[in-house]
Coordinates of C-alpha atoms in Angstrom, one line a residue:
M1 CA 52.6 0.1 15.3
A2 CA 52.1 -3.7 14.4
R3 CA 52.1 -4.3 18.4
R4 CA 49.5 -1.8 18.8
S5 CA 47.6 -3.0 15.7
T6 CA 47.4 -6.7 17.4
A7 CA 46.3 -5.0 20.6
A8 CA 44.1 -3.0 19.3
K9 CA 41.5 -6.3 18.1
P10 CA 40.8 -8.0 21.5
N11 CA 39.7 -4.6 22.6
H12 CA 37.6 -3.9 19.7
A13 CA 36.3 -7.4 19.9
L14 CA 35.5 -7.1 23.5
R15 CA 33.5 -4.1 23.0
T16 CA 31.7 -6.1 20.3
L17 CA 30.9 -8.5 23.0
L18 CA 29.7 -6.1 25.4
A19 CA 27.6 -4.3 23.0
V20 CA 25.4 -7.0 22.1
L21 CA 25.1 -8.3 25.9
A22 CA 24.0 -4.7 26.3
V23 CA 21.5 -5.1 23.8
T24 CA 19.8 -8.7 25.1
A25 CA 20.1 -6.9 28.4
A26 CA 17.9 -4.2 27.3
L27 CA 15.5 -6.1 25.5
A28 CA 14.9 -8.2 28.5
G29 CA 14.6 -4.7 30.6
L30 CA 11.7 -3.9 28.5
L31 CA 10.1 -7.1 28.2
V32 CA 10.2 -6.8 31.9
G33 CA 9.2 -3.2 32.1
V34 CA 5.8 -3.5 29.8
H35 CA 5.1 -6.9 32.1
L36 CA 5.2 -5.0 35.0
G37 CA 2.8 -1.9 33.5
G38 CA 0.6 -5.0 32.9
T39 CA 0.2 -5.0 29.2
A40 CA 2.9 -8.1 28.3
S41 CA 3.0 -11.4 29.2
L42 CA 6.8 -12.8 29.9
A43 CA 5.5 -16.0 27.3
P44 CA 5.1 -15.8 23.9
K45 CA 1.7 -15.5 22.6
L46 CA 0.0 -18.4 21.4
G47 CA -1.3 -19.7 17.9
L48 CA -5.0 -20.8 17.2
D49 CA -3.8 -24.7 17.2
L50 CA -2.0 -24.4 20.6
E51 CA -4.3 -21.9 22.9
G52 CA -7.9 -22.1 21.0
G53 CA -9.9 -18.8 20.3
T54 CA -12.9 -17.5 18.9
Q55 CA -14.7 -18.2 16.2
L56 CA -17.4 -15.7 14.4
V57 CA -19.7 -16.4 12.1
L58 CA -20.9 -13.3 9.6
T59 CA -24.0 -13.3 7.9
P60 CA -24.6 -10.4 4.9
R61 CA -26.7 -7.8 6.0
V62 CA -29.7 -7.7 2.9
V63 CA -32.0 -4.9 2.5
G64 CA -35.3 -5.1 0.6
D65 CA -34.7 -7.3 -2.3
Q66 CA -31.0 -7.0 -2.4
R67 CA -29.2 -10.3 -3.4
V68 CA -25.7 -11.3 -2.3
T69 CA -23.8 -12.9 -4.9
A70 CA -20.9 -15.6 -4.6
E71 CA -18.2 -13.2 -5.8
Q72 CA -19.2 -10.4 -3.1
V73 CA -18.9 -13.0 -0.7
S74 CA -15.5 -14.2 -1.7
Q75 CA -14.3 -10.5 -1.9
A76 CA -15.6 -9.8 1.2
R77 CA -13.9 -12.9 2.8
D78 CA -10.2 -11.7 1.4
I79 CA -10.7 -8.5 2.7
I80 CA -11.4 -9.5 6.1
S81 CA -8.3 -11.8 5.7
E82 CA -6.1 -8.4 4.9
R83 CA -7.8 -6.7 8.0
V84 CA -6.7 -9.9 10.1
D85 CA -3.6 -10.5 8.6
S86 CA -2.5 -6.2 9.3
Q87 CA -2.8 -7.4 13.0
G88 CA 0.5 -9.3 12.6
V89 CA 0.9 -12.9 11.9
S90 CA -2.2 -13.9 13.8
G91 CA -2.5 -17.4 12.8
A92 CA -6.4 -16.8 12.0
E93 CA -8.4 -18.5 10.0
V94 CA -11.4 -17.0 7.6
T95 CA -13.3 -19.3 5.4
T96 CA -16.7 -18.9 3.9
Q97 CA -19.7 -21.4 5.1
G98 CA -22.2 -22.2 2.8
A99 CA -23.1 -19.8 0.0
N100 CA -23.5 -16.3 2.5
N101 CA -21.8 -17.0 6.0
I102 CA -18.0 -16.0 6.4
V103 CA -16.3 -17.6 9.7
V104 CA -13.5 -15.9 10.9
S105 CA -11.5 -18.1 13.7
M106 CA -9.2 -16.1 15.9
P107 CA -6.8 -16.8 18.7
G108 CA -7.3 -15.7 22.3
D109 CA -10.5 -13.4 22.8
P110 CA -11.0 -10.5 20.7
T111 CA -12.3 -7.6 22.0
R112 CA -15.9 -6.3 20.9
Q113 CA -14.1 -3.2 18.8
Q114 CA -11.9 -5.7 17.4
E115 CA -15.1 -7.9 16.2
E116 CA -16.7 -4.5 15.0
N117 CA -14.0 -3.6 13.1
L118 CA -13.5 -6.7 11.3
R119 CA -17.1 -6.8 10.2
R120 CA -17.8 -3.3 9.6
S121 CA -17.9 -2.0 5.8
S122 CA -15.5 0.6 6.2
A123 CA -17.0 2.4 3.2
L124 CA -15.9 6.0 2.5
Q125 CA -17.6 8.0 0.7
F126 CA -17.3 11.8 -0.2
R127 CA -21.0 13.6 -0.5
P128 CA -21.5 17.2 -0.9
V129 CA -24.2 18.6 1.8
L130 CA -27.4 20.0 0.8
D131 CA -28.9 20.5 4.1
V132 CA -28.1 19.6 7.6
Q133 CA -30.3 20.2 10.9
Q134 CA -30.1 18.9 14.1
G135 CA -30.5 15.3 14.8
S136 CA -34.3 15.1 15.9
P137 CA -37.7 16.6 14.0
P138 CA -38.0 20.1 16.1
P139 CA -40.8 20.3 18.1
A140 CA -44.0 22.5 17.3
A141 CA -43.4 25.5 18.8
P142 CA -43.7 29.1 17.3
S143 CA -40.0 29.6 16.8
A144 CA -40.0 26.7 13.8
T145 CA -42.3 27.0 10.6
A146 CA -42.7 25.0 7.4
N147 CA -41.7 27.1 4.4
P148 CA -43.6 27.0 1.3
S149 CA -41.3 24.4 -0.1
G150 CA -41.9 21.9 2.5
S151 CA -38.3 21.8 4.2
A152 CA -38.2 22.8 7.6
S153 CA -36.9 26.4 8.9
K154 CA -35.3 26.7 12.3
S155 CA -33.4 29.4 13.6
G156 CA -29.8 29.2 15.3
S157 CA -27.2 27.1 14.6
A158 CA -24.9 24.6 16.9
T159 CA -21.2 25.2 18.1
T160 CA -18.3 22.9 17.8
S161 CA -17.8 23.2 21.5
G162 CA -18.3 19.6 22.4
S163 CA -21.1 20.6 25.0
A164 CA -25.1 20.9 24.4
T165 CA -26.3 25.0 24.8
S166 CA -28.5 25.9 27.0
S167 CA -31.4 26.5 24.5
G168 CA -31.1 22.7 23.3
S169 CA -29.3 23.2 20.4
A170 CA -27.0 20.4 19.4
S171 CA -23.6 20.5 19.3
S172 CA -20.2 18.2 18.3
S173 CA -17.0 17.5 19.2
A174 CA -15.9 16.0 15.7
S175 CA -13.5 18.1 13.5
A176 CA -12.3 18.5 10.2
S177 CA -8.8 18.8 8.7
D178 CA -9.6 18.4 5.0
S179 CA -6.0 20.1 3.5
A180 CA -3.9 20.8 0.8
T181 CA -0.4 21.6 0.0
S182 CA 0.4 23.7 -3.0
T183 CA 3.4 25.3 -3.9
G184 CA 5.1 24.7 -0.4
T185 CA 2.1 26.0 1.5
S186 CA -1.2 24.1 3.4
T187 CA -4.7 25.0 3.3
S188 CA -7.1 23.6 5.3
A189 CA -10.7 23.5 5.7
S190 CA -12.6 25.1 8.3
R191 CA -13.2 22.8 11.0
S192 CA -17.0 23.2 11.4
R193 CA -20.6 22.1 11.4
E194 CA -23.4 24.8 10.3
R195 CA -26.5 23.4 11.2
S196 CA -28.5 26.6 9.8
A197 CA -31.4 25.9 8.5
I198 CA -31.7 26.5 4.7
P199 CA -34.0 25.6 2.0
A200 CA -33.7 22.0 1.3
A201 CA -34.6 22.1 -2.4
E202 CA -34.0 24.7 -5.1
S203 CA -35.8 24.8 -8.0
A204 CA -34.3 22.6 -10.6
S205 CA -35.9 25.2 -13.7
G206 CA -34.5 28.3 -12.1
S207 CA -31.4 30.0 -12.9
A208 CA -29.0 27.7 -12.2
S209 CA -26.4 26.6 -14.6
T210 CA -23.7 23.8 -14.8
T211 CA -21.0 23.1 -17.2
G212 CA -18.8 20.2 -17.8
G213 CA -19.5 16.7 -17.2
T214 CA -19.3 14.1 -14.5
S215 CA -19.5 10.3 -14.6
S216 CA -20.5 7.9 -11.7
G217 CA -21.7 10.0 -8.9
S218 CA -18.5 12.5 -9.2
A219 CA -18.6 16.2 -10.1
T220 CA -16.8 18.6 -12.0
K221 CA -19.6 20.7 -13.0
S222 CA -20.2 24.2 -11.6
T223 CA -23.5 25.1 -10.1
K224 CA -24.7 28.1 -9.4
S225 CA -27.5 28.6 -7.3
S226 CA -27.4 32.1 -6.1
S227 CA -30.5 33.2 -7.8
A228 CA -32.3 29.8 -7.6
T229 CA -36.1 29.8 -6.1
A230 CA -36.6 27.6 -3.1
S231 CA -39.3 24.9 -4.0
A232 CA -39.0 20.8 -3.8
S233 CA -39.7 19.2 -7.1
A234 CA -41.1 15.7 -6.8
T235 CA -40.0 15.0 -10.6
P236 CA -37.0 17.3 -11.9
A237 CA -37.3 18.3 -15.2
A238 CA -34.3 16.8 -16.1
K239 CA -32.1 14.6 -13.8
P240 CA -29.0 16.5 -12.1
T241 CA -25.5 15.8 -13.0
S242 CA -23.7 17.5 -10.6
P243 CA -23.8 16.3 -7.1
T244 CA -24.0 19.3 -5.3
D245 CA -27.3 20.5 -7.5
P246 CA -30.3 21.3 -4.9
A247 CA -32.6 19.6 -7.7
W248 CA -31.4 16.0 -5.8
A249 CA -34.1 17.3 -2.8
T250 CA -37.4 16.1 -4.0
T251 CA -40.3 16.1 -2.1
D252 CA -40.0 12.6 -1.0
V253 CA -36.4 13.2 -0.1
V254 CA -37.0 16.1 1.9
A255 CA -39.9 14.5 4.1
A256 CA -37.6 11.9 4.7
F257 CA -34.8 14.2 6.0
T258 CA -37.5 16.3 7.8
K259 CA -38.8 12.9 9.4
L260 CA -35.5 11.4 10.8
N261 CA -34.9 11.5 14.3
C262 CA -31.3 10.5 14.8
S263 CA -31.7 10.0 18.5
D264 CA -33.7 6.9 17.8
P265 CA -31.0 4.2 17.4
E266 CA -33.1 2.1 14.7
A267 CA -33.4 5.2 12.8
L268 CA -31.1 3.7 9.8
R269 CA -31.6 0.7 10.3
N270 CA -33.1 -0.3 6.9
L271 CA -30.8 2.9 5.4
V272 CA -30.0 1.5 1.3
D273 CA -27.2 3.6 0.5
D274 CA -26.8 4.2 -3.1
P275 CA -24.0 6.1 -4.1
T276 CA -25.7 7.7 -7.2
T277 CA -29.1 8.7 -5.4
P278 CA -28.9 11.4 -2.4
L279 CA -28.6 10.3 1.2
V280 CA -30.6 11.3 4.7
T281 CA -28.3 10.3 7.3
C282 CA -27.2 11.5 10.7
S283 CA -23.8 12.3 12.1
S284 CA -21.7 9.7 14.0
E285 CA -22.5 11.2 17.4
G286 CA -26.0 11.2 16.0
D287 CA -26.3 14.8 16.8
A288 CA -27.5 16.0 13.6
K289 CA -29.1 14.9 10.4
Y290 CA -27.6 15.7 6.7
L291 CA -29.1 15.9 3.2
L292 CA -26.4 14.5 0.9
G293 CA -25.8 14.7 -2.6
P294 CA -24.6 11.3 -4.6
V295 CA -21.2 10.5 -4.0
A296 CA -18.1 12.9 -5.4
V297 CA -15.4 10.8 -4.5
G298 CA -15.4 7.0 -3.4
G299 CA -13.4 5.2 -1.2
Q300 CA -12.5 2.7 -4.0
D301 CA -10.4 5.8 -5.2
I302 CA -7.9 6.0 -1.8
T303 CA -4.6 5.0 -2.9
D304 CA -3.2 5.1 0.4
A305 CA -4.1 6.3 4.4
V306 CA -2.3 7.2 7.1
A307 CA -2.5 7.7 10.9
G308 CA -0.8 10.2 12.2
Y309 CA -1.1 13.5 14.2
V310 CA -2.2 17.0 12.8
P311 CA 1.0 19.3 12.2
G312 CA 0.9 22.6 14.1
P313 CA 1.6 26.2 13.1
N314 CA 5.1 25.7 13.7
G315 CA 5.3 21.9 12.3
Q316 CA 5.4 20.0 15.4
P317 CA 2.9 17.4 16.2
T318 CA -0.4 18.1 18.2
P319 CA -2.6 16.0 20.3
E320 CA -5.1 15.8 17.6
V321 CA -4.8 12.5 15.5
E322 CA -6.0 12.7 11.5
I323 CA -5.9 10.2 8.9
R324 CA -4.3 11.4 5.6
L325 CA -5.3 10.2 2.6
S326 CA -4.1 9.9 -1.2
F327 CA -6.2 9.6 -4.1
S328 CA -5.7 8.3 -7.3
S329 CA -5.3 10.6 -10.6
K330 CA -8.9 10.6 -11.5
A331 CA -9.9 11.3 -8.5
T332 CA -7.6 14.0 -7.4
K333 CA -9.0 16.0 -10.6
V334 CA -12.2 15.6 -9.4
Y335 CA -11.7 16.8 -6.0
G336 CA -9.8 19.5 -7.1
D337 CA -13.1 20.6 -9.4
L338 CA -15.4 20.2 -6.7
S339 CA -13.3 22.3 -4.4
K340 CA -13.6 24.7 -6.9
E341 CA -17.0 24.9 -7.4
M342 CA -18.0 24.6 -3.6
I343 CA -15.8 27.5 -2.4
S344 CA -18.5 29.6 -3.8
L345 CA -21.5 28.0 -2.9
P346 CA -23.6 29.6 0.4
S347 CA -23.6 27.4 3.4
P348 CA -24.0 24.5 4.5
R349 CA -23.7 23.7 0.7
N350 CA -19.9 24.6 0.6
Q351 CA -19.5 21.6 2.9
L352 CA -18.2 18.1 1.8
A353 CA -19.1 15.6 4.1
T354 CA -17.1 12.6 5.1
V355 CA -19.4 9.5 4.9
L356 CA -18.3 6.2 7.0
D357 CA -20.7 3.4 7.0
S358 CA -23.6 6.0 5.8
R359 CA -22.5 8.4 9.0
V360 CA -21.4 11.7 8.5
L361 CA -17.9 11.8 10.5
I362 CA -16.9 15.3 9.3
A363 CA -18.2 18.2 7.3
P364 CA -15.6 20.7 6.8
T365 CA -16.3 24.1 4.9
F366 CA -14.4 24.5 1.7
N367 CA -12.6 28.0 2.2
A368 CA -9.6 27.1 -0.8
V369 CA -9.5 25.4 -3.8
I370 CA -7.4 21.9 -3.1
P371 CA -5.9 20.9 -6.4
N372 CA -3.3 17.6 -4.9
G373 CA -5.8 15.1 -3.7
R374 CA -4.6 14.9 -0.5
A375 CA -7.1 15.2 2.2
S376 CA -7.3 14.9 5.8
I377 CA -9.5 13.3 8.6
T378 CA -10.2 14.1 12.0
G379 CA -13.2 13.4 14.3
G380 CA -12.1 12.4 17.9
F381 CA -10.0 9.9 16.8
T382 CA -7.2 7.9 19.3
F383 CA -4.1 6.8 17.5
D384 CA -5.4 3.3 17.6
S385 CA -8.6 3.8 16.0
A386 CA -7.3 6.0 13.7
T387 CA -4.6 3.1 12.6
E388 CA -7.1 0.4 12.6
L389 CA -9.5 2.9 10.3
A390 CA -6.6 3.6 7.8
K391 CA -5.6 -0.4 7.4
Q392 CA -9.5 -0.8 6.4
L393 CA -9.8 2.3 4.5
K394 CA -6.6 0.9 2.2
F395 CA -7.5 -2.4 1.9
G396 CA -10.9 -1.2 0.5
A397 CA -14.2 -1.6 1.6
L398 CA -16.4 -4.8 2.2
P399 CA -18.9 -5.0 -0.6
L400 CA -21.3 -5.8 2.3
S401 CA -22.5 -5.3 5.6
F402 CA -22.1 -8.0 7.8
D403 CA -24.0 -8.7 11.5
L404 CA -22.6 -11.1 13.9
Q405 CA -24.5 -14.2 13.5
T406 CA -22.8 -16.6 16.8
R407 CA -20.0 -16.4 18.6
S408 CA -18.5 -19.1 20.2
Q409 CA -15.2 -20.6 21.8
I410 CA -13.1 -23.3 20.5
S411 CA -10.9 -25.3 21.8
P412 CA -7.0 -25.8 20.7
T413 CA -6.7 -28.2 17.8
L414 CA -3.2 -29.3 19.1
G415 CA -3.0 -28.5 22.4
E416 CA 0.0 -28.6 25.3
E417 CA 0.9 -32.0 24.9
Q418 CA 1.9 -31.7 20.5
L419 CA 3.6 -28.4 22.0
R420 CA 5.7 -30.3 24.4
L421 CA 6.9 -32.8 22.1
G422 CA 7.5 -30.1 19.6
L423 CA 9.9 -28.4 22.4
L424 CA 11.5 -31.8 23.5
A425 CA 12.3 -32.2 20.0
G426 CA 13.9 -29.2 19.5
L427 CA 15.8 -29.9 22.8
V428 CA 16.7 -33.2 21.6
G429 CA 18.1 -31.9 18.2
L430 CA 20.3 -29.0 20.3
G431 CA 21.9 -31.5 22.2
L432 CA 22.7 -33.2 19.2
V433 CA 24.4 -30.1 17.8
V434 CA 26.4 -29.8 21.1
L435 CA 27.7 -33.5 21.8
Y436 CA 28.3 -33.3 17.6
S437 CA 30.7 -30.0 18.4
I438 CA 32.0 -31.4 21.4
V439 CA 33.4 -34.5 19.6
Q440 CA 34.5 -32.4 16.7
Y441 CA 35.7 -29.5 18.2
R442 CA 36.7 -30.4 21.9
A443 CA 36.9 -26.9 23.9
L444 CA 35.7 -24.7 20.3
A445 CA 32.1 -26.5 21.6
L446 CA 32.1 -23.7 24.3
V447 CA 31.8 -21.3 21.6
T448 CA 29.1 -23.1 20.2
V449 CA 27.1 -23.3 23.0
G450 CA 27.3 -19.7 24.1
S451 CA 26.3 -18.7 20.5
I452 CA 23.2 -20.8 20.2
V453 CA 22.0 -19.4 23.7
I454 CA 22.8 -15.8 23.1
A455 CA 20.6 -17.1 19.8
A456 CA 18.0 -18.8 21.7
I457 CA 17.2 -15.8 24.1
L458 CA 17.1 -13.0 21.7
T459 CA 15.0 -15.1 19.6
Y460 CA 12.7 -15.4 22.7
L461 CA 12.8 -12.0 23.8
T462 CA 12.1 -10.7 20.0
I463 CA 8.9 -13.1 19.6
T464 CA 7.6 -12.0 23.3
L465 CA 7.9 -8.5 22.1
L466 CA 6.3 -8.6 19.0
G467 CA 3.4 -10.7 20.3
W468 CA 3.3 -7.2 22.6
A469 CA 3.6 -5.0 19.8
Q470 CA 2.4 -6.8 16.9
N471 CA 0.1 -9.2 18.4
Y472 CA 2.5 -12.2 16.8
R473 CA 1.3 -15.9 18.2
L474 CA 3.3 -18.5 18.2
D475 CA 1.9 -21.6 16.3
M476 CA 3.3 -25.0 15.5
A477 CA 4.2 -24.3 12.4
G478 CA 6.1 -21.5 13.9
V479 CA 7.8 -23.7 16.3
T480 CA 8.7 -26.2 13.3
G481 CA 10.6 -22.9 12.1
L482 CA 12.4 -22.3 15.8
I483 CA 13.3 -26.2 15.8
V484 CA 15.0 -25.7 11.9
A485 CA 16.8 -22.8 12.7
I486 CA 19.1 -24.9 15.2
G487 CA 20.9 -26.6 12.2
V488 CA 21.0 -23.2 10.8
T489 CA 22.9 -21.4 13.2
A490 CA 25.0 -24.5 13.7
D491 CA 25.9 -24.7 10.0
S492 CA 27.0 -21.2 10.2
F493 CA 29.5 -22.4 13.0
I494 CA 31.2 -25.6 11.2
V495 CA 31.7 -23.2 8.1
Y496 CA 33.7 -20.8 10.3
F497 CA 35.3 -23.5 12.6
E498 CA 36.6 -25.2 9.4
R499 CA 37.8 -22.6 7.6
I500 CA 40.0 -21.6 10.5
R501 CA 41.3 -25.5 10.5
D502 CA 41.9 -25.2 7.1
E503 CA 44.4 -22.2 7.9
V504 CA 46.3 -23.9 10.3
R505 CA 46.7 -26.5 8.3
D506 CA 48.5 -24.4 5.9
G507 CA 51.3 -23.6 8.6
R508 CA 49.4 -20.1 10.1
T509 CA 49.1 -19.4 13.5
L510 CA 45.8 -19.2 15.1
R511 CA 45.4 -15.6 15.5
T512 CA 46.5 -15.2 11.7
A513 CA 44.1 -18.4 11.2
V514 CA 40.9 -16.9 13.3
D515 CA 41.5 -13.2 10.9
T516 CA 41.6 -15.2 7.2
G517 CA 39.3 -18.0 7.9
W518 CA 36.6 -15.5 8.9
A519 CA 37.3 -13.0 5.9
R520 CA 36.7 -16.1 3.5
A521 CA 33.8 -17.8 5.9
K522 CA 31.8 -14.7 6.4
R523 CA 31.0 -14.7 2.6
T524 CA 29.8 -18.2 2.6
I525 CA 27.5 -17.6 5.9
L526 CA 25.9 -14.5 4.2
I527 CA 25.2 -16.4 0.9
A528 CA 23.9 -19.4 3.0
D529 CA 21.8 -17.5 5.2
G530 CA 20.5 -15.1 2.1
V531 CA 19.2 -18.1 0.2
N532 CA 17.5 -19.2 3.8
F533 CA 16.4 -15.9 4.2
L534 CA 15.1 -15.2 0.5
G535 CA 12.9 -18.6 0.5
A536 CA 11.6 -17.7 3.7
A537 CA 10.4 -14.6 2.8
V538 CA 8.9 -16.2 -0.6
L539 CA 7.2 -18.7 1.5
Y540 CA 5.7 -16.0 3.3
L541 CA 4.3 -13.9 0.7
L542 CA 2.9 -16.3 -1.2
A543 CA 1.8 -19.0 1.5
S544 CA -1.2 -18.4 3.8
S545 CA -2.4 -19.6 7.2
S546 CA 0.0 -21.4 9.5
V547 CA 2.6 -22.0 6.4
R548 CA 3.6 -18.1 6.8
G549 CA 3.9 -18.9 10.5
F550 CA 6.7 -21.3 9.6
A551 CA 8.2 -18.9 7.1
F552 CA 8.3 -16.0 9.3
T553 CA 10.3 -17.6 12.3
L554 CA 12.6 -19.1 10.2
G555 CA 13.7 -15.9 8.2
L556 CA 13.4 -14.4 12.0
T557 CA 15.8 -16.5 13.2
T558 CA 17.9 -16.4 9.6
L559 CA 18.6 -12.8 10.6
I560 CA 19.1 -13.1 14.1
D561 CA 21.8 -15.8 13.2
I562 CA 23.8 -13.7 10.9
L563 CA 23.8 -10.9 14.0
V564 CA 25.0 -13.4 16.4
V565 CA 28.2 -14.9 14.4
Y566 CA 28.9 -11.5 13.3
F567 CA 28.6 -9.6 16.6
F568 CA 29.2 -12.6 19.4
T569 CA 30.7 -15.6 17.3
H570 CA 33.7 -14.3 15.9
P571 CA 34.8 -11.8 18.6
L572 CA 34.6 -14.6 21.4
V573 CA 36.9 -17.0 18.8
S574 CA 38.9 -13.5 18.0
L575 CA 39.5 -13.3 22.1
L576 CA 39.9 -17.1 22.7
A577 CA 42.7 -17.1 20.1
G578 CA 44.6 -14.7 22.4
R579 CA 44.5 -17.5 25.1
H580 CA 47.5 -19.3 25.7
F581 CA 45.2 -22.7 25.8
F582 CA 44.0 -22.1 22.3
A583 CA 47.0 -20.3 20.8
S584 CA 49.8 -22.7 21.7
G585 CA 47.3 -25.6 19.8
H586 CA 46.5 -27.6 22.8
R587 CA 45.1 -30.8 21.9
W588 CA 41.8 -30.6 23.8
S589 CA 41.4 -26.6 22.3
G590 CA 40.0 -28.4 19.1
V591 CA 42.9 -26.5 16.8
D592 CA 46.1 -29.2 17.8
P593 CA 48.3 -28.9 14.9
E594 CA 48.7 -32.3 15.3
R595 CA 45.1 -33.6 15.4
L596 CA 44.7 -31.8 11.9
G597 CA 47.3 -33.3 10.2
V598 CA 50.2 -30.6 10.1
T599 CA 53.0 -32.7 9.2
T600 CA 55.6 -29.7 7.7
S601 CA 58.7 -29.1 9.7
S602 CA 57.9 -25.2 9.6
R603 CA 54.5 -23.5 9.8
Y604 CA 53.6 -20.0 8.1
A605 CA 53.9 -17.0 10.8
G606 CA 52.8 -14.2 8.5
R607 CA 54.4 -11.2 6.9
G608 CA 56.9 -13.9 5.1
R609 CA 57.9 -15.5 8.4
F610 CA 57.9 -19.5 9.2
T611 CA 58.5 -20.7 12.7
T612 CA 59.5 -24.5 13.9
P613 CA 57.3 -26.2 16.5
R614 CA 59.1 -27.0 19.3
P615 CA 59.0 -30.9 21.2
A616 CA 55.6 -31.0 23.2
A617 CA 56.3 -30.8 26.8
S618 CA 54.5 -34.0 28.7
G619 CA 50.8 -33.7 29.1
E620 CA 51.0 -30.5 26.5
G621 CA 50.0 -30.8 22.8
S622 CA 52.3 -29.6 20.1
R623 CA 53.3 -25.3 20.2
A624 CA 54.0 -22.7 17.7

């Protein structure tokens, strides 16, 4: 049994080594594959200080007498910084310029869509629909007449087929999937935009009745308007309290709704979006215009936003992409009360519009009460665009909308010369570690060199693949972290080798010394690497800009060091311990008993056995 156990150890060590080499080859194959596919480079992406990049100067968009405060600019800077950081450790810098402007310096050449994602407000609102029509004013024709209330009426409706009908009615490809799960079942809102014309206003003095109370544009009241008469009042008898109340559609609001032409790209340029008042706006495609009530639930009430695929009837994901939202407890109650109220309203007032940056994404119809505060947004998203929007919604909306003032290319602040010097410093440090290992550990230096080579390859592949997958960029601070990692890796080897040599000094054979030394050394290595990783994690969480790059590479290389020591260094030493050159204690093996100061006449061989070393032959070290 003992002989079988002894034979099993080299086999296990060999399998572990082959597994590490297979993982390394798989990572290399993945990098080559994505490079041949044209989506990745074979070299790591470089940061702003080494490669240069693009500088964006953003200026707030001011409408009317609106004033920009320093608090709003500071809040916008923090949100933009979070949006940039969510793309990975990219080394971007976000600062303020003057009283109002924000300067974003990004490595590389960001796309126009990436720029738009940074500066768009991403203000999400849920507003009840009061009226919806085609995107442009109806032409003067016998089929379109004005009703006594002053709102336009139009026969026909648009479909969601994604193509315009022959009669000229607009259509939309957007869909909605507001959904809820109650007692284990899921109820989804119908995905349609009904654009039939209805009276745009109903008299505030009619038979509409309300119950309950609301605050800050959120509604929990129930308004019954089936017997209300159609009229538009310039000054309601009393200010409506429910966002679904048709009395919000005053004469001025109806006139603006009738006049709005969504085919005009400048139609909403000076739009003022006040969450406490009605909103006249267009769909995101510009093919429909909406008259919306005040905000019922705002984006500030979103606690989480995640992109994913809409599940099908069998639970399997479908190709349709959605953004799943979770609300705070207060907003959950408001949303549930609102769905209970709107489910009984006539179309289109039973629709709740999802408004992003003052444009309607979708307007699903309520067909069930949604009590758990979970909503789903669809609308022709790709998975990447849904992921970006989910991040923006999760971090919060910018307090201001920004226009791009200037866009310019900036040169690297350090450049290739500093990078070359940094890499040269790393090579010098690596050479010194190898030289020390040769002098101190003789042939065991091969283990040191092999382990450092494997660690370097894994680090290179990981950083390069992170640049492809997460837009990670290596800056000069990150290079410094890699250089420091050489010392961290060397420290692990020294702890292990010295433990082995201590066991040999105690009279144990090399194979026994390797097993006993590893059992003691691995605890010390884990503690040391754990402290390094903890320091890197704290530094990454609390620091900013390039310091985070240093912390990231230090933490990454610390994890790689643990993997290499456990799955490469220890198995390799176990294999070498079975070779005659090392097991015999050759004077160049690094574990020569005489060189280690073993002077006892007998040596411990394990299991209570001791051996007496015979005199060494000419040209050999002492043998066990």
